C-alpha cells in the first residue's frame, strides 16, 4: 500500500493511501473513506447506508442530507445511482473536505459540501425537509472510530425535524448493541414515527446500519428493487456487496 499524501495538522495526522486503484483516507490511523473510481461500491459500511433508498420507487428521493462526509464516498454513490436533485454534505473537518475533492472527486452538479458541525447546522437550517438523511458521524477515540453524537432522544428529534413525512433515515452505529440501545429503537415516540425499521450488517465489519422509514415495506421489496438495478444487482450477484437485513419488531 503506497502513501500518496500525508500531513499532520493541529495534532491530526492525515494520509491518503492507495491499493491498486483504491484510495483510502486515514485520520490518525482510522479509515474514514475508501473509493475505487472503477467500482462505485466499496463492499463496506458505506454501501449499507445507501441501500435502503431502494425501498422507494425511482424519483421518490430527490433531496438528501449526508452528515459526516469524510472523503465523500456516499456522495459519489448517491449522485451516480439515484440521480438526486440535491445532495448536501455536512463535514466539520476542513481537511477531509479538501482531500475528498482532491482525491475522491466529491464534486458534482447535485453535490454541495458545507463545513459545519452537524448539530449546529441542523439547529440553524431553515430550508425544506429532506427525503433522506444519512447520519455517518464518527470521530477517532485512540485508534478506534466512535460515534461523534450519541443517538439519544434530543439528537433523534433534531434529525426528524428535517425529515419529510414518509422519508428515510439511515444511521451508522459502531455495533448492533449500540443501535438497539439508541432512542430510535427504544423510545415509543420514535417507534411510532416510523412504519418500518431495519438493521443492516455486512460480514466485513461490526458496524450496524439502522434504516428507519415512513412507509410500509419489507426486505423482499428491497431485494427485488436492488436486483432490478443493473449496477446494484450485478454487485450483489457477484458478491461485491454482501449484506444481511433484519426487520426490527
Short mmCIF file of C-alpha atoms in Angstrom, two decimals:
data_model
loop_
_atom_site.label_atom_id
_atom_site.label_comp_id
_atom_site.label_asym_id
_atom_site.label_seq_id
_atom_site.Cartn_x
_atom_site.Cartn_y
_atom_site.Cartn_z
CA UNK A 1 0.00 0.00 0.00
CA UNK A 2 1.50 3.35 -1.08
CA UNK A 3 1.06 6.70 0.65
CA UNK A 4 0.01 9.32 -1.89
CA UNK A 5 -0.33 12.24 0.53
CA UNK A 6 0.23 12.82 4.23
CA UNK A 7 0.32 15.74 6.61
CA UNK A 8 -0.08 16.48 10.30
CA UNK A 9 -2.40 19.41 11.01
CA UNK A 10 -3.46 20.53 14.50
CA UNK A 11 -2.30 17.24 16.05
CA UNK A 12 -4.24 15.17 13.50
CA UNK A 13 -2.31 13.03 11.03
CA UNK A 14 -3.96 12.61 7.63
CA UNK A 15 -2.99 10.14 4.92
CA UNK A 16 -4.24 9.15 1.50
CA UNK A 17 -3.17 5.58 0.78
CA UNK A 18 -3.55 3.62 -2.43
CA UNK A 19 -4.01 -0.09 -3.04
CA UNK A 20 -4.21 -0.55 -6.78
CA UNK A 21 -6.83 1.97 -7.93
CA UNK A 22 -8.46 2.12 -4.49
CA UNK A 23 -7.92 5.29 -2.47
CA UNK A 24 -8.35 5.35 1.31
CA UNK A 25 -8.50 8.34 3.64
CA UNK A 26 -6.97 7.79 7.09
CA UNK A 27 -7.07 10.19 10.02
CA UNK A 28 -4.90 9.18 12.97
CA UNK A 29 -4.79 5.66 11.59
CA UNK A 30 -8.57 5.25 11.23
CA UNK A 31 -10.06 4.76 7.75
CA UNK A 32 -12.75 7.34 7.02
CA UNK A 33 -13.32 6.67 3.30
CA UNK A 34 -12.50 4.12 0.63
CA UNK A 35 -13.15 4.54 -3.07
CA UNK A 36 -12.18 2.98 -6.38
CA UNK A 37 -13.15 5.08 -9.43
CA UNK A 38 -13.66 1.91 -11.45
CA UNK A 39 -16.02 0.40 -8.83
CA UNK A 40 -18.77 2.50 -7.26
CA UNK A 41 -19.34 0.01 -4.43
CA UNK A 42 -16.92 -0.39 -1.53
CA UNK A 43 -18.01 -3.73 -0.09
CA UNK A 44 -18.14 -1.95 3.26
CA UNK A 45 -20.46 0.07 5.52
CA UNK A 46 -20.92 2.91 3.03
CA UNK A 47 -22.90 0.59 0.77
CA UNK A 48 -25.25 -0.25 3.65
CA UNK A 49 -26.02 3.43 4.22
CA UNK A 50 -27.42 3.89 0.72
CA UNK A 51 -29.10 0.50 0.09
CA UNK A 52 -32.33 1.40 1.97
CA UNK A 53 -33.01 4.08 -0.65
CA UNK A 54 -34.24 1.21 -2.83
CA UNK A 55 -37.20 0.72 -0.52
CA UNK A 56 -38.55 3.67 -2.52
CA UNK A 57 -39.55 3.99 -6.14
CA UNK A 58 -37.23 5.78 -8.58
CA UNK A 59 -37.67 9.53 -8.24
CA UNK A 60 -39.10 9.43 -4.72
CA UNK A 61 -35.81 10.51 -3.15
CA UNK A 62 -34.75 13.85 -4.58
CA UNK A 63 -33.20 15.79 -1.69
CA UNK A 64 -30.60 14.08 0.52
CA UNK A 65 -28.65 15.24 3.56
CA UNK A 66 -25.40 13.45 4.48
CA UNK A 67 -23.99 14.17 7.95
CA UNK A 68 -20.33 13.18 8.07
CA UNK A 69 -18.78 13.36 4.60
CA UNK A 70 -15.26 12.00 5.17
CA UNK A 71 -13.84 11.63 1.68
CA UNK A 72 -17.29 11.79 0.10
CA UNK A 73 -17.80 8.18 -0.97
CA UNK A 74 -21.52 8.22 -0.15
CA UNK A 75 -21.96 11.47 -2.08
CA UNK A 76 -20.47 9.89 -5.19
CA UNK A 77 -22.63 6.78 -4.83
CA UNK A 78 -25.84 8.77 -4.38
CA UNK A 79 -25.16 11.08 -7.31
CA UNK A 80 -24.45 8.23 -9.68
CA UNK A 81 -27.10 5.74 -8.57
CA UNK A 82 -30.07 7.90 -7.54
CA UNK A 83 -29.66 10.94 -9.75
CA UNK A 84 -30.85 13.09 -6.86
CA UNK A 85 -31.58 16.76 -7.45
CA UNK A 86 -29.71 17.96 -4.36
CA UNK A 87 -27.19 16.28 -2.05
CA UNK A 88 -25.91 18.35 0.87
CA UNK A 89 -22.90 17.03 2.76
CA UNK A 90 -22.02 18.38 6.22
CA UNK A 91 -18.46 17.87 7.46
CA UNK A 92 -16.67 19.59 10.35
CA UNK A 93 -13.14 18.69 9.21
CA UNK A 94 -11.87 21.09 6.54
CA UNK A 95 -9.03 18.73 5.64
CA UNK A 96 -11.48 15.93 4.91
CA UNK A 97 -13.36 18.22 2.53
CA UNK A 98 -10.14 19.24 0.77
CA UNK A 99 -8.95 15.66 0.40
CA UNK A 100 -12.38 14.48 -0.68
CA UNK A 101 -12.39 16.91 -3.57
CA UNK A 102 -8.73 16.33 -4.50
CA UNK A 103 -8.59 12.52 -4.32
CA UNK A 104 -12.20 11.26 -4.28
CA UNK A 105 -13.91 13.71 -6.63
CA UNK A 106 -16.73 14.58 -4.26
CA UNK A 107 -17.89 17.40 -6.50
CA UNK A 108 -20.77 17.41 -8.95
CA UNK A 109 -23.75 19.47 -10.10
CA UNK A 110 -26.02 17.99 -7.41
CA UNK A 111 -23.44 17.96 -4.59
CA UNK A 112 -22.88 20.79 -2.13
CA UNK A 113 -20.48 20.34 0.77
CA UNK A 114 -20.62 22.58 3.83
CA UNK A 115 -18.01 22.84 6.56
CA UNK A 116 -20.01 22.86 9.79
CA UNK A 117 -20.69 20.96 12.99
CA UNK A 118 -23.74 18.81 12.30
CA UNK A 119 -25.74 19.73 15.39
CA UNK A 120 -25.22 23.46 14.92
CA UNK A 121 -26.05 23.27 11.21
CA UNK A 122 -29.29 21.38 11.82
CA UNK A 123 -30.37 23.82 14.53
CA UNK A 124 -29.87 26.73 12.18
CA UNK A 125 -31.24 25.16 9.00
CA UNK A 126 -34.42 26.76 7.69
CA UNK A 127 -34.79 25.11 4.29
CA UNK A 128 -37.12 22.38 3.08
CA UNK A 129 -37.31 18.91 4.58
CA UNK A 130 -35.20 16.10 3.15
CA UNK A 131 -36.39 12.87 1.57
CA UNK A 132 -33.40 11.01 3.02
CA UNK A 133 -30.97 11.77 5.85
CA UNK A 134 -27.78 9.76 6.36
CA UNK A 135 -26.04 10.02 9.75
CA UNK A 136 -22.44 8.82 9.46
CA UNK A 137 -20.91 10.98 12.19
CA UNK A 138 -17.78 9.37 13.60
CA UNK A 139 -14.63 10.62 15.30
CA UNK A 140 -11.44 8.93 16.47
CA UNK A 141 -11.03 7.75 20.04
CA UNK A 142 -7.48 6.46 20.13
CA UNK A 143 -7.24 4.18 17.12
CA UNK A 144 -10.97 3.35 17.10
CA UNK A 145 -13.84 5.13 15.32
CA UNK A 146 -16.71 6.05 17.65
CA UNK A 147 -19.94 7.93 17.09
CA UNK A 148 -19.49 11.69 17.35
CA UNK A 149 -23.04 12.25 18.66
CA UNK A 150 -24.94 9.61 20.68
CA UNK A 151 -28.34 8.79 19.21
CA UNK A 152 -30.34 9.92 22.23
CA UNK A 153 -33.79 11.49 22.21
CA UNK A 154 -32.54 15.01 21.59
CA UNK A 155 -30.43 14.06 18.58
CA UNK A 156 -33.15 11.84 17.10
CA UNK A 157 -35.70 14.64 17.45
CA UNK A 158 -33.36 17.09 15.72
CA UNK A 159 -32.85 14.70 12.81
CA UNK A 160 -36.56 14.04 12.37
CA UNK A 161 -37.34 17.75 12.43
CA UNK A 162 -35.76 17.95 8.98
CA UNK A 163 -37.04 14.67 7.50
CA UNK A 164 -40.21 14.81 5.45
CA UNK A 165 -43.16 12.62 6.44
CA UNK A 166 -42.63 9.24 4.81
CA UNK A 167 -38.90 9.89 4.45
CA UNK A 168 -35.90 7.67 5.15
CA UNK A 169 -33.28 7.93 7.90
CA UNK A 170 -30.18 5.72 7.89
CA UNK A 171 -27.71 5.76 10.79
CA UNK A 172 -24.30 4.14 11.11
CA UNK A 173 -23.72 2.54 14.52
CA UNK A 174 -20.46 1.04 15.75
CA UNK A 175 -22.25 -2.15 16.82
CA UNK A 176 -25.60 -3.91 16.95
CA UNK A 177 -25.81 -3.25 20.68
CA UNK A 178 -25.29 0.47 20.16
CA UNK A 179 -28.14 0.55 17.67
CA UNK A 180 -30.53 -1.46 19.86
CA UNK A 181 -29.92 0.87 22.82
CA UNK A 182 -30.46 4.05 20.78
CA UNK A 183 -33.53 6.24 21.24
CA UNK A 184 -34.65 5.43 17.69
CA UNK A 185 -35.20 1.83 18.79
CA UNK A 186 -36.12 2.09 22.48
CA UNK A 187 -38.39 5.14 22.69
CA UNK A 188 -42.11 4.71 21.94
CA UNK A 189 -42.29 8.18 20.38
CA UNK A 190 -39.79 7.28 17.67
CA UNK A 191 -41.12 3.77 17.15
CA UNK A 192 -44.48 5.30 16.26
CA UNK A 193 -42.82 7.80 13.92
CA UNK A 194 -41.66 5.05 11.53
CA UNK A 195 -43.75 2.39 9.85
CA UNK A 196 -40.79 0.10 9.09
CA UNK A 197 -37.42 -0.29 10.81
CA UNK A 198 -34.47 -2.48 9.84
CA UNK A 199 -30.87 -3.28 10.71
CA UNK A 200 -28.30 -3.97 8.01
CA UNK A 201 -24.93 -5.65 8.52
CA UNK A 202 -22.05 -6.96 6.43
CA UNK A 203 -19.67 -9.82 7.32
CA UNK A 204 -16.71 -7.48 6.86
CA UNK A 205 -17.44 -5.21 9.85
CA UNK A 206 -19.03 -4.98 13.28
CA UNK A 207 -20.89 -1.82 12.24
CA UNK A 208 -24.66 -1.95 12.11
CA UNK A 209 -26.76 0.42 10.00
CA UNK A 210 -30.24 1.28 11.15
CA UNK A 211 -32.80 2.12 8.46
CA UNK A 212 -35.97 3.87 9.61
CA UNK A 213 -38.67 4.51 7.00
CA UNK A 214 -42.01 6.25 6.98
CA UNK A 215 -43.51 3.70 4.58
CA UNK A 216 -44.77 0.15 4.99
CA UNK A 217 -42.22 -2.09 3.30
CA UNK A 218 -40.14 -5.23 3.74
CA UNK A 219 -36.81 -6.81 2.88
CA UNK A 220 -38.26 -8.67 -0.11
CA UNK A 221 -39.30 -5.42 -1.73
CA UNK A 222 -35.81 -4.06 -1.15
CA UNK A 223 -34.09 -7.08 -2.67
CA UNK A 224 -36.41 -7.04 -5.68
CA UNK A 225 -35.56 -3.43 -6.47
CA UNK A 226 -31.85 -3.97 -5.82
CA UNK A 227 -31.72 -6.91 -8.23
CA UNK A 228 -33.68 -4.85 -10.74
CA UNK A 229 -30.99 -2.17 -10.73
CA UNK A 230 -28.21 -3.00 -13.22
CA UNK A 231 -25.35 -1.71 -11.05
CA UNK A 232 -26.65 -2.89 -7.69
CA UNK A 233 -27.92 -6.21 -8.99
CA UNK A 234 -24.55 -7.02 -10.53
CA UNK A 235 -22.73 -6.07 -7.31
CA UNK A 236 -24.98 -8.33 -5.20
CA UNK A 237 -24.79 -11.28 -7.62
CA UNK A 238 -21.00 -11.12 -7.82
CA UNK A 239 -20.57 -10.74 -4.06
CA UNK A 240 -19.18 -7.22 -4.24
CA UNK A 241 -21.99 -6.18 -1.90
CA UNK A 242 -22.72 -8.63 0.91
CA UNK A 243 -25.42 -7.61 3.31
CA UNK A 244 -27.91 -9.03 5.77
CA UNK A 245 -31.12 -7.24 6.64
CA UNK A 246 -33.47 -7.93 9.52
CA UNK A 247 -36.69 -6.13 10.44
CA UNK A 248 -36.87 -4.65 13.92
CA UNK A 249 -40.05 -5.74 15.66
#
